[in-house]
Coordinates of C-alpha atoms in Angstrom, one line a residue:
Chain A
X83 CA -21.3 -9.2 -1.2
X84 CA -22.5 -10.9 1.9
X85 CA -21.1 -9.6 5.1
X86 CA -19.1 -11.9 7.3
X87 CA -20.6 -12.0 10.8
X88 CA -18.4 -10.5 13.5
X89 CA -18.6 -13.4 15.9
X90 CA -17.1 -15.7 13.3
X91 CA -13.9 -13.7 13.5
X92 CA -14.3 -13.1 17.1
X93 CA -11.2 -14.9 18.4
X94 CA -8.9 -12.8 16.3
X95 CA -10.8 -9.6 16.8
X96 CA -11.3 -9.4 20.5
X97 CA -8.6 -8.1 22.7
X98 CA -6.9 -10.7 24.9
X99 CA -9.1 -12.2 27.5
X100 CA -8.1 -10.4 30.6
X101 CA -6.2 -7.2 29.7
X102 CA -5.2 -6.7 33.4
X103 CA -3.0 -9.7 33.1
X104 CA -0.9 -8.2 30.2
X105 CA 2.8 -8.0 30.9
X106 CA 4.9 -5.6 28.9
X107 CA 8.3 -6.6 28.1
X108 CA 11.1 -5.2 26.1
X109 CA 11.2 -6.7 22.7
X110 CA 14.8 -5.7 22.1
X111 CA 16.3 -7.9 24.7
X112 CA 18.5 -10.1 22.6
X113 CA 20.7 -11.3 25.4
X114 CA 18.5 -14.2 26.3
X115 CA 19.1 -17.7 25.1
X116 CA 17.7 -18.6 21.8
X117 CA 14.8 -21.0 21.3
X118 CA 15.8 -24.6 20.7
X119 CA 13.6 -25.1 17.6
X120 CA 14.9 -22.4 15.3
X121 CA 15.5 -23.1 11.7
X122 CA 18.9 -23.0 10.1
X123 CA 18.3 -20.1 7.7
X124 CA 16.8 -18.0 10.4
X125 CA 19.8 -18.6 12.7
X126 CA 22.1 -17.4 10.0
X127 CA 20.0 -14.4 9.3
X128 CA 19.8 -13.6 13.0
X129 CA 23.6 -13.8 13.1
X130 CA 23.9 -11.4 10.2
X131 CA 21.4 -9.0 11.8
X132 CA 23.1 -9.1 15.1
X133 CA 26.6 -8.4 13.7
X134 CA 25.1 -5.7 11.6
X135 CA 23.4 -3.8 14.3
X136 CA 25.6 -4.7 17.2
X137 CA 26.4 -1.2 18.2
X138 CA 22.8 -0.1 18.2
X139 CA 21.5 -2.9 20.3
X140 CA 20.1 -1.9 23.6
X141 CA 19.7 -3.9 26.8
X142 CA 16.7 -4.0 29.0
X143 CA 18.2 -1.6 31.5
X144 CA 18.8 1.2 29.0
X145 CA 15.6 3.2 28.4
X146 CA 14.2 4.0 25.0
X147 CA 12.2 7.1 24.5
X148 CA 9.2 7.2 22.3
X149 CA 9.1 9.9 19.6
X150 CA 6.2 11.7 21.3
X151 CA 6.6 11.6 24.9
X152 CA 3.1 12.7 25.7
X153 CA 1.3 10.0 23.9
X154 CA 2.9 7.2 25.9
X155 CA 2.3 7.0 29.5
X156 CA 3.5 3.7 31.0
X157 CA 1.6 2.1 33.7
X158 CA 3.8 1.0 36.5
X159 CA 1.6 -1.8 37.6
X160 CA 1.7 -3.4 34.1
X161 CA 5.4 -3.9 34.0
X162 CA 6.7 -7.0 35.6
X163 CA 10.4 -7.5 35.1
X164 CA 10.3 -11.0 36.7
X165 CA 8.4 -12.6 33.9
X166 CA 10.4 -15.2 32.1
X167 CA 11.4 -14.3 28.6
X168 CA 10.3 -16.3 25.6
X169 CA 7.4 -17.9 27.4
X170 CA 5.3 -19.6 24.9
X171 CA 1.9 -18.1 25.4
X172 CA -0.3 -20.7 23.9
X173 CA 1.5 -23.6 25.4
X174 CA 2.6 -22.5 28.8
X175 CA -0.2 -22.1 31.3
X176 CA 1.7 -20.3 34.0
X177 CA 2.2 -16.7 32.9
X178 CA 0.2 -14.3 30.8
X179 CA 1.4 -13.9 27.2
X180 CA 4.0 -11.3 26.7
X181 CA 3.5 -8.2 24.5
X182 CA 5.8 -7.3 21.7
X183 CA 3.8 -4.2 20.5
X184 CA 2.1 -1.4 22.4
X185 CA -0.9 -2.6 24.4
X186 CA -4.4 -1.7 23.3
X187 CA -4.6 0.5 26.4
X188 CA -1.7 2.7 25.3
X189 CA -3.2 2.7 21.8
X190 CA -6.4 4.3 23.0
X191 CA -4.4 7.1 24.5
X192 CA -2.1 7.6 21.6
X193 CA -2.4 10.9 19.9
X194 CA -1.0 9.5 16.6
X195 CA -3.7 6.8 16.4
X196 CA -6.5 9.2 17.2
X197 CA -5.2 11.7 14.7
X198 CA -4.9 9.0 12.0
X199 CA -8.4 7.8 12.7
X200 CA -9.7 11.3 12.2
X201 CA -7.6 12.0 9.2
X202 CA -8.9 9.0 7.3
X203 CA -12.4 9.9 8.4
X204 CA -13.0 6.4 9.6
X205 CA -16.4 5.6 11.1
X206 CA -16.5 5.6 14.9
X207 CA -17.5 1.9 14.7
X208 CA -13.9 1.1 14.0
X209 CA -12.2 1.4 17.5
X210 CA -8.8 2.9 18.0
X211 CA -7.5 -0.3 19.4
X212 CA -8.2 -2.1 16.2
X213 CA -6.6 0.6 14.1
X214 CA -3.5 0.3 16.3
X215 CA -3.5 -3.5 15.8
X216 CA -3.6 -2.9 12.0
X217 CA -0.2 -1.2 12.5
X218 CA 1.5 -4.3 13.9
X219 CA 3.2 -6.2 11.2
X220 CA 3.6 -10.0 11.6
X221 CA 7.4 -9.4 11.7
X222 CA 7.0 -7.4 14.9
X223 CA 4.6 -9.9 16.5
X224 CA 4.1 -13.2 14.8
X225 CA 1.0 -14.3 16.8
X226 CA -2.0 -13.8 14.6
X227 CA -4.1 -12.8 17.6
X228 CA -2.0 -9.8 18.1
X229 CA -0.8 -8.7 14.6
X230 CA -2.6 -7.4 11.5
X231 CA -2.3 -10.6 9.4
X232 CA -6.0 -11.8 9.8
X233 CA -7.2 -8.3 8.8
X234 CA -4.7 -8.0 6.0
X235 CA -5.7 -11.3 4.4
X236 CA -9.3 -10.2 4.3
X237 CA -8.4 -6.7 3.2
X238 CA -6.3 -7.9 0.4
X239 CA -9.2 -9.9 -1.0
X240 CA -11.6 -7.0 -0.5
X241 CA -9.4 -4.4 -2.2
X242 CA -8.6 -6.8 -5.0
X243 CA -12.3 -7.6 -5.4
X244 CA -13.4 -4.0 -5.6
X245 CA -10.6 -3.1 -8.0
X246 CA -11.3 -6.0 -10.3
X247 CA -15.0 -5.4 -10.5
X248 CA -14.3 -1.7 -11.3
X249 CA -11.8 -2.6 -14.0
X250 CA -13.7 -5.4 -15.6
X251 CA -17.1 -3.5 -15.6
X252 CA -15.6 -0.3 -16.9
X253 CA -13.1 -1.8 -19.3
X254 CA -14.6 -5.2 -20.3
X255 CA -12.1 -5.7 -23.1
X256 CA -8.9 -5.2 -21.1
X257 CA -6.4 -7.9 -21.8
X258 CA -5.4 -10.1 -18.9
X259 CA -1.8 -8.9 -18.7
X260 CA -2.9 -5.3 -18.6
X261 CA -5.6 -6.2 -16.0
X262 CA -2.9 -7.7 -13.8
X263 CA -0.8 -4.6 -14.2
X264 CA -3.7 -2.3 -13.5
X265 CA -4.5 -4.3 -10.4
X266 CA -0.9 -3.9 -9.3
X267 CA -1.0 -0.2 -10.0
X268 CA -4.1 0.3 -7.8
X269 CA -3.5 -2.1 -4.9
X270 CA 0.0 -3.4 -5.3
X271 CA 2.7 -3.1 -2.7
X272 CA 4.3 0.0 -4.2
X273 CA 1.0 1.9 -4.3
X274 CA -0.1 0.9 -0.9
X275 CA 3.4 1.9 0.4
X276 CA 2.9 5.4 -1.0
X277 CA -0.6 5.5 0.4
X278 CA 0.8 4.8 3.9
X279 CA 3.3 7.7 3.4
X280 CA 0.5 10.0 2.2
X281 CA -1.6 9.1 5.3
X282 CA 1.3 10.4 7.4
X283 CA 2.0 7.1 9.1
X284 CA 5.6 6.8 10.2
X285 CA 7.6 3.7 10.7
X286 CA 9.4 2.6 13.9
X287 CA 13.2 2.2 13.9
X288 CA 12.7 -1.0 15.9
X289 CA 9.5 -2.5 17.2
X290 CA 8.6 -2.8 20.9
X291 CA 6.1 -2.1 23.6
X292 CA 7.6 1.2 24.5
X293 CA 7.2 3.0 21.1
X294 CA 4.1 5.0 20.2
X295 CA 1.1 2.9 19.1
X296 CA 0.6 5.1 16.1
X297 CA 3.7 4.1 14.3
X298 CA 4.0 1.2 11.9
X299 CA 5.6 -1.7 13.8
X300 CA 7.9 -3.9 11.8
X301 CA 11.2 -5.6 12.0
X302 CA 13.2 -3.9 9.3
X303 CA 15.2 -6.0 6.8
X304 CA 18.8 -5.2 6.7
X305 CA 19.6 -3.7 3.3
X306 CA 21.4 -6.2 1.1
X307 CA 24.0 -3.6 0.1
X308 CA 25.0 -2.7 3.6
X309 CA 28.4 -3.9 4.8
X310 CA 28.5 -6.5 7.6
X311 CA 30.8 -5.2 10.4
X312 CA 34.2 -6.8 10.5
X313 CA 33.9 -8.7 7.3
X314 CA 34.0 -6.0 4.7
X315 CA 31.3 -8.0 2.7
X316 CA 27.9 -7.0 1.8
X317 CA 24.9 -8.6 3.5
X318 CA 23.7 -10.2 0.3
X319 CA 27.1 -11.7 -0.4
X320 CA 27.2 -13.5 2.9
X321 CA 26.7 -17.3 2.8
X322 CA 23.4 -18.6 3.9
X323 CA 21.3 -15.8 2.6
X324 CA 18.4 -17.2 0.8
X325 CA 18.2 -16.4 -2.9
X326 CA 15.8 -13.7 -3.8
X327 CA 13.8 -15.7 -6.3
X328 CA 13.3 -18.7 -4.0
X329 CA 9.7 -18.1 -3.0
X330 CA 7.3 -20.7 -1.9
X331 CA 5.0 -20.3 -4.8
X332 CA 1.8 -21.4 -3.0
X333 CA 2.5 -25.0 -3.7
X334 CA 2.2 -24.8 -7.5
X335 CA 4.5 -26.6 -9.8
X336 CA 7.6 -25.0 -11.3
X337 CA 7.5 -22.1 -8.9
X338 CA 11.0 -21.0 -9.7
X339 CA 11.0 -17.3 -10.5
X340 CA 12.4 -17.7 -14.0
X341 CA 10.1 -20.5 -15.0
X342 CA 7.9 -19.3 -17.9
X343 CA 4.2 -19.1 -16.8
X344 CA 1.4 -18.5 -19.2
X345 CA -1.4 -16.0 -18.5
X346 CA -4.0 -18.8 -18.0
X347 CA -2.0 -20.5 -15.3
X348 CA -1.4 -17.1 -13.7
X349 CA -5.2 -16.7 -13.5
X350 CA -5.6 -20.0 -11.8
X351 CA -2.6 -20.4 -9.5
X352 CA -1.2 -16.9 -8.8
X353 CA -2.3 -13.9 -6.9
X354 CA -4.3 -11.0 -8.2
X355 CA -1.3 -9.4 -9.8
X356 CA -0.2 -12.5 -11.7
X357 CA 2.7 -12.9 -9.3
X358 CA 3.7 -16.0 -7.5
X359 CA 2.0 -16.3 -4.1
X360 CA 5.0 -15.9 -1.8
X361 CA 5.8 -15.9 1.8
X362 CA 4.7 -18.2 4.5
X363 CA 1.1 -19.5 4.4
X364 CA -1.0 -17.9 7.1
X365 CA -1.8 -19.7 10.3
X366 CA -4.2 -22.5 9.8
X367 CA -4.0 -22.4 6.1
X368 CA -5.0 -25.6 4.2
X369 CA -1.9 -26.6 2.4
X370 CA -2.3 -28.6 -0.7
X371 CA -1.3 -32.2 -0.4
X372 CA -1.8 -33.2 -4.1
X373 CA 1.3 -31.3 -5.2
X374 CA 3.5 -33.2 -2.7
X375 CA 2.1 -36.5 -4.0
X376 CA 3.2 -35.6 -7.4
X377 CA 6.6 -34.8 -6.1
X378 CA 6.7 -31.4 -7.8
X379 CA 6.2 -29.2 -4.7
X380 CA 9.0 -27.1 -3.3
X381 CA 8.1 -27.5 0.3
X382 CA 6.3 -30.2 2.3
X383 CA 9.2 -32.5 2.0
X384 CA 10.5 -32.3 5.5
X385 CA 7.1 -31.9 7.1
X386 CA 5.9 -35.4 6.5
X387 CA 2.6 -36.2 8.1
X388 CA 2.0 -32.6 9.2
X389 CA 1.1 -31.0 5.9
X390 CA -2.4 -29.9 7.0
X391 CA -1.1 -27.4 9.6
X392 CA 2.2 -25.6 10.0
X393 CA 4.6 -27.5 12.2
X394 CA 5.7 -24.7 14.6
X395 CA 4.5 -21.2 14.4
X396 CA 6.9 -18.6 15.6
X397 CA 5.8 -17.1 18.9
X398 CA 8.1 -14.2 19.4
X399 CA 9.6 -11.6 17.1
X400 CA 13.0 -13.1 17.5
X401 CA 11.8 -16.0 15.3
X402 CA 10.3 -13.9 12.5
X403 CA 11.9 -12.9 9.4
X404 CA 12.5 -9.2 8.8
X405 CA 10.4 -7.5 6.2
X406 CA 10.6 -4.4 4.1
X407 CA 8.8 -1.1 4.8
X408 CA 6.9 -1.4 1.5
X409 CA 5.5 -4.9 2.4
X410 CA 4.6 -3.9 5.9
X411 CA 2.9 -0.7 4.6
X412 CA 0.9 -2.8 2.2
X413 CA -0.2 -5.2 4.9
X414 CA -1.2 -2.1 7.1
X415 CA -3.4 -0.6 4.4
X416 CA -5.0 -3.9 3.6
X417 CA -5.6 -4.5 7.3
X418 CA -7.4 -1.2 7.6
X419 CA -9.7 -2.2 4.8
X420 CA -10.3 -5.6 6.4
X421 CA -10.9 -4.2 9.9
X422 CA -13.2 -1.6 8.4
X423 CA -15.2 -4.4 6.7
X424 CA -15.5 -6.4 9.9
X425 CA -16.5 -3.4 12.1
X426 CA -18.4 -1.1 9.8
X427 CA -19.6 -3.3 6.9
X428 CA -19.4 -3.6 3.2
X429 CA -20.6 -0.1 2.3
X430 CA -17.9 1.5 4.4
X431 CA -15.2 -0.6 2.8
X432 CA -16.5 0.3 -0.6
X433 CA -16.4 4.0 0.3
X434 CA -12.9 3.6 1.6
X435 CA -11.8 1.9 -1.6
X436 CA -13.4 4.6 -3.7
X437 CA -11.8 7.4 -1.7
X438 CA -8.3 6.0 -1.3
X439 CA -7.7 3.6 -4.2
X440 CA -9.9 4.5 -7.1
X441 CA -9.3 8.2 -6.6
X442 CA -5.8 7.7 -7.7
X443 CA -4.8 8.6 -11.3
X444 CA -3.9 5.7 -13.6
X445 CA -3.4 6.1 -17.4
X446 CA -4.4 2.7 -18.7
X447 CA -3.5 3.6 -22.3
X448 CA 0.2 4.0 -21.3
X449 CA 0.3 0.4 -19.9
X450 CA 0.1 -1.4 -23.3
X451 CA 3.3 -2.7 -24.7
X452 CA 2.6 -4.2 -28.2
X453 CA 5.2 -6.2 -30.0
X454 CA 3.3 -6.8 -33.3
X455 CA 0.4 -4.4 -33.4
X456 CA -0.2 -4.6 -37.2
X457 CA -0.5 -8.4 -37.0
X458 CA -2.7 -8.2 -34.0
X459 CA -5.0 -5.7 -35.7
X460 CA -5.4 -7.8 -38.8
X461 CA -6.2 -10.8 -36.6
X462 CA -8.8 -8.7 -34.8
X463 CA -10.4 -7.5 -38.0
X464 CA -10.5 -11.1 -39.3
X465 CA -12.1 -12.3 -36.0
X466 CA -14.7 -9.5 -35.8
X467 CA -15.6 -9.8 -39.5
X468 CA -14.3 -6.3 -40.4
X469 CA -12.6 -5.6 -43.7
X470 CA -8.8 -6.1 -43.4
X471 CA -7.0 -3.0 -42.2
X472 CA -5.3 -0.8 -44.7
X473 CA -2.8 1.9 -43.7
X474 CA -3.1 5.1 -45.7
X475 CA -1.1 8.2 -45.6
X476 CA -3.3 11.1 -44.4
X477 CA -0.7 13.9 -44.6
X478 CA 3.0 14.4 -44.5
X479 CA 5.5 17.2 -44.1
X480 CA 9.2 17.4 -44.6
X481 CA 9.7 14.1 -46.4
X482 CA 13.2 15.1 -47.5
X483 CA 14.1 17.1 -44.3
X484 CA 15.8 15.9 -41.1
X485 CA 12.5 15.7 -39.2
X486 CA 9.8 14.3 -41.4
X487 CA 6.3 13.8 -40.0
X488 CA 3.9 11.3 -41.6
X489 CA 0.3 11.1 -40.3
X490 CA -0.9 7.6 -41.1
X491 CA -4.4 6.2 -40.6
X492 CA -5.5 2.6 -40.4
X493 CA -8.7 2.0 -42.3
X494 CA -11.1 -0.9 -42.4
X495 CA -13.1 -0.1 -45.5
X496 CA -14.2 3.5 -45.0
X497 CA -13.8 3.4 -41.2
X498 CA -10.8 5.0 -39.6
X499 CA -9.7 2.7 -36.9
X500 CA -6.7 4.5 -35.6
X501 CA -4.4 7.4 -36.5
X502 CA -0.9 8.4 -35.5
X503 CA 2.1 10.4 -36.5
X504 CA 5.5 9.0 -37.0
X505 CA 8.9 10.0 -38.3
X506 CA 8.8 7.3 -41.0
X507 CA 6.1 5.7 -43.0
X508 CA 6.5 2.4 -41.2
X509 CA 6.6 4.0 -37.8
X510 CA 3.4 5.9 -38.5
X511 CA 1.8 2.7 -39.7
X512 CA 2.7 0.7 -36.6
X513 CA 1.7 3.5 -34.2
X514 CA -1.6 3.8 -36.0
X515 CA -2.2 0.1 -35.6
X516 CA -1.3 0.3 -31.9
X517 CA -3.7 3.3 -31.5
X518 CA -6.5 1.3 -33.1
X519 CA -5.8 -1.7 -30.8
X520 CA -5.7 0.6 -27.8
X521 CA -9.1 2.1 -28.6
X522 CA -10.5 -1.4 -29.1
X523 CA -9.2 -2.7 -25.8
X524 CA -10.1 0.4 -23.8
X525 CA -13.7 0.4 -24.8
X526 CA -15.9 1.4 -21.9
X527 CA -19.7 1.1 -21.8
X528 CA -21.7 4.2 -21.1
X529 CA -22.0 5.2 -17.5
X530 CA -25.7 4.3 -17.2
X531 CA -25.0 0.8 -18.3
X532 CA -22.4 0.0 -15.7
X533 CA -23.6 -1.7 -12.5
X534 CA -21.0 -3.2 -10.3
X535 CA -21.9 -6.4 -8.5
X536 CA -21.2 -4.9 -5.2
X537 CA -23.8 -2.1 -5.9
X538 CA -26.5 -4.8 -5.9
X539 CA -25.4 -7.6 -3.6
X540 CA -25.6 -7.3 0.1
X541 CA -27.3 -3.9 0.0
X542 CA -30.3 -3.1 2.1
X543 CA -33.7 -3.4 0.3
X544 CA -34.3 -0.3 -1.8
X545 CA -30.8 1.0 -1.5
X546 CA -29.0 -1.2 -4.0
X547 CA -29.1 -0.6 -7.7
X548 CA -31.1 -2.7 -10.2
X549 CA -28.7 -5.2 -11.8
X550 CA -28.0 -4.9 -15.5
X551 CA -26.1 -7.5 -17.4
X552 CA -22.6 -6.3 -18.0
X553 CA -20.5 -6.6 -21.1
X554 CA -18.4 -9.8 -21.3
X555 CA -15.9 -9.7 -24.0
X556 CA -14.8 -12.7 -26.1
X557 CA -11.2 -12.1 -25.1
X558 CA -8.0 -10.6 -26.3
X559 CA -6.5 -11.4 -29.6
X560 CA -4.2 -14.4 -29.5
X561 CA -1.6 -14.6 -32.2
Chain B
X74 CA 3.6 -13.1 -26.1
X75 CA 1.8 -10.6 -28.2
X76 CA 0.9 -8.1 -25.6
X77 CA 2.8 -7.2 -22.5
X78 CA 1.8 -4.8 -19.8
X79 CA 4.0 -2.1 -18.2
X80 CA 3.7 -1.9 -14.5
X81 CA 3.2 1.5 -13.0
X82 CA 1.9 3.0 -9.8
X83 CA -1.4 4.9 -9.6
X84 CA -0.6 8.5 -8.6
X85 CA -2.4 10.4 -5.9
X86 CA -4.5 13.2 -7.4
X87 CA -4.3 15.2 -4.2
X88 CA -2.4 18.3 -5.0
X89 CA 0.2 19.6 -2.7
X90 CA -2.1 22.3 -1.5
X91 CA -4.4 19.8 0.2
X92 CA -1.8 18.1 2.3
X93 CA -2.9 17.7 5.8
X94 CA -0.8 18.8 8.8
X95 CA -0.2 15.6 10.7
X96 CA 1.6 17.0 13.6
X97 CA 2.0 20.2 15.4
X98 CA 4.4 20.8 18.3
X99 CA 3.9 23.6 20.8
X100 CA 6.5 24.4 23.3
X101 CA 5.3 25.9 26.5
X102 CA 7.1 28.8 28.2
X103 CA 6.9 30.4 31.5
X104 CA 4.8 33.2 30.0
X105 CA 1.4 33.6 31.5
X106 CA -0.3 34.3 28.2
X107 CA 1.0 31.1 26.8
X108 CA 0.0 29.0 29.7
X109 CA -3.5 30.5 29.3
X110 CA -3.3 29.4 25.7
X111 CA -2.3 25.9 26.7
X112 CA -5.1 25.7 29.3
X113 CA -8.0 27.3 27.5
X114 CA -7.5 27.7 23.8
X115 CA -5.4 24.6 22.8
X116 CA -8.1 22.0 23.9
X117 CA -10.6 23.8 21.8
X118 CA -8.2 24.0 18.9
X119 CA -7.5 20.2 19.3
X120 CA -11.2 19.4 19.4
X121 CA -11.8 21.4 16.3
X122 CA -9.0 19.7 14.4
X123 CA -9.0 16.0 15.4
X124 CA -6.8 15.1 12.4
X125 CA -3.9 17.1 13.7
X126 CA -1.6 15.4 16.2
X127 CA -0.6 17.9 18.9
X128 CA 2.2 17.4 21.3
X129 CA 3.5 19.8 24.0
X130 CA 7.0 19.5 25.1
X131 CA 9.1 21.7 27.5
X132 CA 11.9 23.9 26.3
X133 CA 13.4 25.4 29.4
X134 CA 15.3 28.6 29.0
X135 CA 14.4 29.2 25.4
X136 CA 11.7 31.1 23.5
X137 CA 8.4 29.3 23.0
X138 CA 7.9 28.0 19.4
X139 CA 5.0 26.5 17.5
X140 CA 6.1 24.0 14.9
X141 CA 4.0 22.5 12.2
X142 CA 5.2 19.2 10.7
X143 CA 3.8 18.3 7.3
X144 CA 3.3 15.1 5.4
X145 CA 5.7 16.3 2.7
X146 CA 8.5 16.2 5.3
X147 CA 8.8 19.9 5.8
X148 CA 8.5 21.8 9.0
X149 CA 7.4 25.3 9.8
X150 CA 8.3 27.0 13.0
X151 CA 7.0 30.3 14.4
X152 CA 8.4 31.9 17.5
X153 CA 5.6 33.1 19.8
X154 CA 7.6 35.0 22.3
X155 CA 5.6 37.8 24.1
X156 CA 2.4 37.0 22.2
X157 CA -1.0 37.0 23.6
X158 CA -3.1 33.8 23.7
X159 CA -5.3 35.0 20.8
X160 CA -2.2 35.8 18.7
X161 CA -0.9 32.4 19.3
X162 CA -4.2 30.9 18.2
X163 CA -3.9 32.9 15.0
X164 CA -0.4 31.5 14.4
X165 CA -1.7 28.0 15.0
X166 CA -4.4 28.6 12.5
X167 CA -1.8 29.9 10.1
X168 CA 0.2 26.7 10.4
X169 CA -3.0 24.6 10.1
X170 CA -4.0 26.2 6.8
X171 CA -0.5 26.1 5.3
X172 CA 0.3 23.2 3.0
X173 CA 3.9 22.7 4.1
X174 CA 5.2 23.7 0.7
X175 CA 7.5 26.7 0.4
X176 CA 5.6 29.9 -0.2
X177 CA 5.8 30.6 -3.9
X178 CA 3.7 32.3 -6.5
X179 CA 1.6 30.0 -8.7
X180 CA 1.9 31.3 -12.2
X181 CA -0.3 28.8 -13.8
X182 CA -3.9 28.7 -12.7
X183 CA -4.5 25.0 -13.4
X184 CA -2.2 22.0 -12.7
X185 CA -3.0 18.7 -14.1
X186 CA -1.6 15.2 -14.5
X187 CA -3.5 14.8 -17.8
X188 CA -1.7 15.6 -21.0
X189 CA -3.1 18.5 -22.9
X190 CA -6.5 17.7 -24.5
X191 CA -5.4 19.6 -27.7
X192 CA -2.1 17.7 -28.0
X193 CA 0.8 18.9 -30.0
X194 CA -0.1 21.4 -32.7
X195 CA -0.3 19.8 -36.0
X196 CA -0.4 21.8 -39.3
X197 CA -2.8 19.2 -40.9
X198 CA -5.6 19.3 -38.4
X199 CA -8.1 22.0 -37.4
X200 CA -8.7 25.1 -39.4
X201 CA -6.7 25.2 -42.6
X202 CA -5.2 28.6 -43.3
X203 CA -5.4 29.8 -46.8
X204 CA -3.0 32.4 -47.9

């Protein structure tokens, strides 16, 4: 894989122009007036959040203490209480942009960040400041120059790429649905969330400049089952809460959550797990206009004429939507991978992926859920030109007892394709057919034959392996 | 749909014994030996173990304590009252090498996620006994 040059990403990577001009402000000051251009759903959500956490809200005057007092030493000259709140940094030319997360200067002194850097054995090329920026979720600071979203987009693609090439080269016959599920098991949100916990990265209660830079900064979503104060109703029962299934769907047609989508359309339109691409498009994303012409798109109805860019990006965490710890953890781990690629190169990213993702245990044979294994097996034998499969009883015990065991084998001619035991003759036959299919799908070439594309491409001369053509299967059995 | 897939999560193969110690809290006292430890031995200890986060916090009027906080959520605390600096270093090493799990005897030599290679015993396979 060709390495992206650092200066192409420079605007997002480099710290703000003049760090001396940074102004820290308290991100928890809710008493200021709201922005004029705020969307309706966000207003309602904000209302719910405020009523929910009313007692826990703090004003600017009340001090919050960081969890480790030693790591955070505030600079007196950096704090300027006279700065107007909610100043739009990219549009207003008067004041410096406000900070919603710990500054990179406190990040360099944070014991948590340094310990995390050492614990993950990251290369010294990756600076502590970048690692601290990886810990800032877009919900804590929506500006892409300050949060981890540019790194996370790159890291998601990198982790997905390395996982896919590992799976497809090692198991070339894996069916598409199992491949999607295996991708999810390796680099899905749930796994990355547990990786974050195993790394020892803790999550803030509420984001802000004053907390330790080594904590994962996010605005927590209010649990749907919690009771809104004074109403006696649950958060998810309140009016105005968006339905869970209403996701954007990346501009594809029929993006409702319950719309039936085939595997082929998942390959083309959806993400690497076969899920709908959800959430807001990232800043500067090219939104498709063809879908809006057809009239089938969910969004881009109100935004007439401005479909190429997003109309108004949120500039402060008051405008962002809260997120879950699992999603924020996933974006953090992905951002570390992306930042590692930008700072230390492709080889370091591959090592990172091998150490932290591929080292995890996944039993692929437990992920198959056959509905008609005997039918699939006979179709397979017909396709491959084998003799039609025949189930034969190998042995049995206790046929008239309460717990009979039948060992059934599925044979194609003289070849035993699969063998399994069952409590009835039919169960043994079905299990044997499923075992035969599993062993077909989980075929893996010998180790010497497997050469990953990333072993060859982009490596220095003499370091990369010699490319060997990899097995490409005809495809799974379609019945 | 002929074949569906079951979603799972890949499990970490790191056993509990290899869990890092992310944080270690040391509370300084008025004791001379401990202030010597904080001045001379603790920087060296921190330099040797960069993956451990160390924080020092005052505990006025109470006995000095070293606490190890582990990734599995447990905490181990050792009171270091009246200890020499070298003894405190030994206690810090003890916390460092501990896994955070409760101390218990391992009765089985090998732990594994994999199911047994031999599987459930079957009367029809392997060596057939003739009576």
